[in-house]
Short mmCIF file of the C-alpha atoms (twelve columns), coordinates in Angstrom:
data_MODEL
# 
_entry.id   MODEL 
# 
loop_
_atom_site.group_PDB 
_atom_site.id 
_atom_site.type_symbol 
_atom_site.label_atom_id 
_atom_site.label_alt_id 
_atom_site.label_comp_id 
_atom_site.label_asym_id 
_atom_site.label_seq_id 
_atom_site.Cartn_x 
_atom_site.Cartn_y 
_atom_site.Cartn_z 
_atom_site.pdbx_PDB_model_num 
ATOM 1   C CA . VAL A 1   8.848   -11.833 -4.037  1 
ATOM 2   C CA . SER A 2   5.749   -13.810 -3.062  1 
ATOM 3   C CA . CYS A 3   6.353   -13.285 0.653   1 
ATOM 4   C CA . ASP A 4   4.376   -10.340 1.960   1 
ATOM 5   C CA . ASP A 5   6.403   -9.906  5.141   1 
ATOM 6   C CA . LYS A 6   9.872   -9.253  3.693   1 
ATOM 7   C CA . CYS A 7   9.499   -5.794  2.093   1 
ATOM 8   C CA . ASP A 8   9.446   -2.619  4.194   1 
ATOM 9   C CA . LEU A 9   5.663   -2.312  4.053   1 
ATOM 10  C CA . GLY A 10  5.224   -5.980  4.938   1 
ATOM 11  C CA . LYS A 11  7.588   -5.678  7.882   1 
ATOM 12  C CA . TRP A 12  5.515   -2.762  9.147   1 
ATOM 13  C CA . ILE A 13  2.208   -4.582  8.582   1 
ATOM 14  C CA . HIS A 14  3.418   -7.708  10.388  1 
ATOM 15  C CA . GLY A 15  5.280   -5.736  13.053  1 
ATOM 16  C CA . PRO A 16  4.388   -2.337  14.507  1 
ATOM 17  C CA . ALA A 17  1.048   -2.075  12.670  1 
ATOM 18  C CA . VAL A 18  -0.349  -5.170  14.389  1 
ATOM 19  C CA . LYS A 19  -1.661  -2.771  17.040  1 
ATOM 20  C CA . TYR A 20  -4.255  -1.755  14.415  1 
ATOM 21  C CA . SER A 21  -5.214  -5.363  13.623  1 
ATOM 22  C CA . SER A 22  -8.799  -4.933  14.764  1 
ATOM 23  C CA . SER A 23  -9.450  -2.152  12.248  1 
ATOM 24  C CA . LYS A 24  -10.974 -2.674  8.820   1 
ATOM 25  C CA . GLU A 25  -8.216  -0.549  7.271   1 
ATOM 26  C CA . TYR A 26  -5.508  -2.833  8.647   1 
ATOM 27  C CA . LYS A 27  -7.289  -5.979  7.473   1 
ATOM 28  C CA . ASP A 28  -7.835  -4.527  4.008   1 
ATOM 29  C CA . LEU A 29  -4.195  -3.460  3.754   1 
ATOM 30  C CA . ARG A 30  -2.850  -6.792  4.953   1 
ATOM 31  C CA . THR A 31  -5.067  -8.693  2.483   1 
ATOM 32  C CA . SER A 32  -4.417  -6.470  -0.527  1 
ATOM 33  C CA . HIS A 33  -0.675  -6.371  0.164   1 
ATOM 34  C CA . ALA A 34  -0.524  -10.173 0.343   1 
ATOM 35  C CA . GLU A 35  -2.497  -10.442 -2.919  1 
ATOM 36  C CA . PHE A 36  -0.073  -7.979  -4.533  1 
ATOM 37  C CA . HIS A 37  2.901   -10.149 -3.601  1 
ATOM 38  C CA . LYS A 38  1.172   -13.298 -4.874  1 
ATOM 39  C CA . THR A 39  0.561   -11.535 -8.176  1 
ATOM 40  C CA . VAL A 40  4.196   -10.460 -8.437  1 
ATOM 41  C CA . GLY A 41  5.281   -14.011 -7.660  1 
ATOM 42  C CA . ALA A 42  3.029   -15.357 -10.412 1 
ATOM 43  C CA . ILE A 43  4.538   -12.897 -12.902 1 
ATOM 44  C CA . VAL A 44  8.083   -13.860 -11.933 1 
ATOM 45  C CA . HIS A 45  7.113   -17.518 -12.286 1 
ATOM 46  C CA . CYS A 46  5.816   -16.841 -15.814 1 
ATOM 47  C CA . VAL A 47  9.089   -15.150 -16.725 1 
ATOM 48  C CA . HIS A 48  11.112  -18.081 -15.369 1 
ATOM 49  C CA . GLU A 49  8.898   -20.492 -17.305 1 
ATOM 50  C CA . GLN A 50  9.498   -18.402 -20.445 1 
ATOM 51  C CA . LYS A 51  5.846   -17.417 -20.788 1 
ATOM 52  C CA . PRO A 52  6.208   -13.721 -21.607 1 
ATOM 53  C CA . ASP A 53  2.692   -13.336 -23.015 1 
ATOM 54  C CA . GLU A 54  1.151   -14.650 -19.811 1 
ATOM 55  C CA . ALA A 55  3.442   -12.409 -17.746 1 
ATOM 56  C CA . LYS A 56  2.370   -9.366  -19.791 1 
ATOM 57  C CA . ARG A 57  -1.288  -10.306 -19.402 1 
ATOM 58  C CA . LYS A 58  -0.862  -10.537 -15.651 1 
ATOM 59  C CA . LEU A 59  0.982   -7.215  -15.562 1 
ATOM 60  C CA . GLY A 60  -1.889  -5.468  -17.298 1 
ATOM 61  C CA . GLY A 61  -4.588  -7.262  -15.333 1 
ATOM 62  C CA . ASP A 62  -3.899  -8.835  -11.960 1 
ATOM 63  C CA . PHE A 63  -0.849  -6.707  -11.155 1 
ATOM 64  C CA . ALA A 64  -2.500  -3.422  -12.097 1 
ATOM 65  C CA . ALA A 65  -5.622  -4.253  -10.081 1 
ATOM 66  C CA . SER A 66  -3.747  -5.448  -7.002  1 
ATOM 67  C CA . SER A 67  -1.435  -2.419  -7.135  1 
ATOM 68  C CA . LYS A 68  -4.373  0.006   -7.181  1 
ATOM 69  C CA . LYS A 69  -6.123  -1.859  -4.395  1 
ATOM 70  C CA . THR A 70  -2.984  -1.844  -2.240  1 
ATOM 71  C CA . ILE A 71  -2.360  1.852   -2.836  1 
ATOM 72  C CA . SER A 72  -5.939  2.636   -1.818  1 
ATOM 73  C CA . ALA A 73  -5.510  0.507   1.304   1 
ATOM 74  C CA . ILE A 74  -2.250  2.301   2.154   1 
ATOM 75  C CA . HIS A 75  -4.031  5.652   1.904   1 
ATOM 76  C CA . ALA A 76  -6.903  4.440   4.071   1 
ATOM 77  C CA . MET A 77  -4.471  3.122   6.680   1 
ATOM 78  C CA . ARG A 78  -2.488  6.355   6.594   1 
ATOM 79  C CA . ASP A 79  -5.692  8.336   7.137   1 
ATOM 80  C CA . LYS A 80  -6.567  6.062   10.063  1 
ATOM 81  C CA . THR A 81  -3.165  6.229   11.762  1 
ATOM 82  C CA . GLU A 82  -1.790  9.724   11.091  1 
ATOM 83  C CA . PRO A 83  -3.213  12.781  12.766  1 
ATOM 84  C CA . VAL A 84  -4.732  15.368  10.463  1 
ATOM 85  C CA . ALA A 85  -2.561  18.456  10.127  1 
ATOM 86  C CA . LYS A 86  -4.304  21.603  11.251  1 
ATOM 87  C CA . THR A 87  -3.786  24.689  9.148   1 
ATOM 88  C CA . ALA A 88  -3.995  28.188  10.493  1 
ATOM 89  C CA . LYS A 89  -3.482  31.539  8.855   1 
ATOM 90  C CA . THR A 90  -0.441  33.213  10.365  1 
ATOM 91  C CA . GLY A 91  -0.242  36.388  8.282   1 
ATOM 92  C CA . THR A 92  -2.296  38.741  6.198   1 
ATOM 93  C CA . HIS A 93  -1.539  37.234  2.791   1 
ATOM 94  C CA . ASP A 94  -3.233  34.083  1.498   1 
ATOM 95  C CA . SER A 95  0.183   32.505  0.876   1 
ATOM 96  C CA . GLU A 96  1.153   32.758  4.547   1 
ATOM 97  C CA . TRP A 97  -0.258  29.469  5.839   1 
ATOM 98  C CA . GLU A 98  1.446   27.212  8.281   1 
ATOM 99  C CA . GLU A 99  0.820   23.608  9.235   1 
ATOM 100 C CA . PHE A 100 1.159   22.564  12.845  1 
# 
């Protein structure tokens, strides 16, 4: 679980997303994702060492922080790499909107 290149996101970061490696968003995502996996590995280690209190502390602290940071980085990367959908009114009622 400590390896950041084995999950689906990690495979994307270390594979197809390398084309974005010069961007700040990519660097932030790669760093925060790696930190997330290190945190998860530390929690698993605590569980294996029968240190449940330390594992719980890490879950509420390090894990929560690294999760939020990674999610923010994913959103930033998505915004950088996906085109913005344009919305146009296609009818006379406000509910008749279409994305294209």
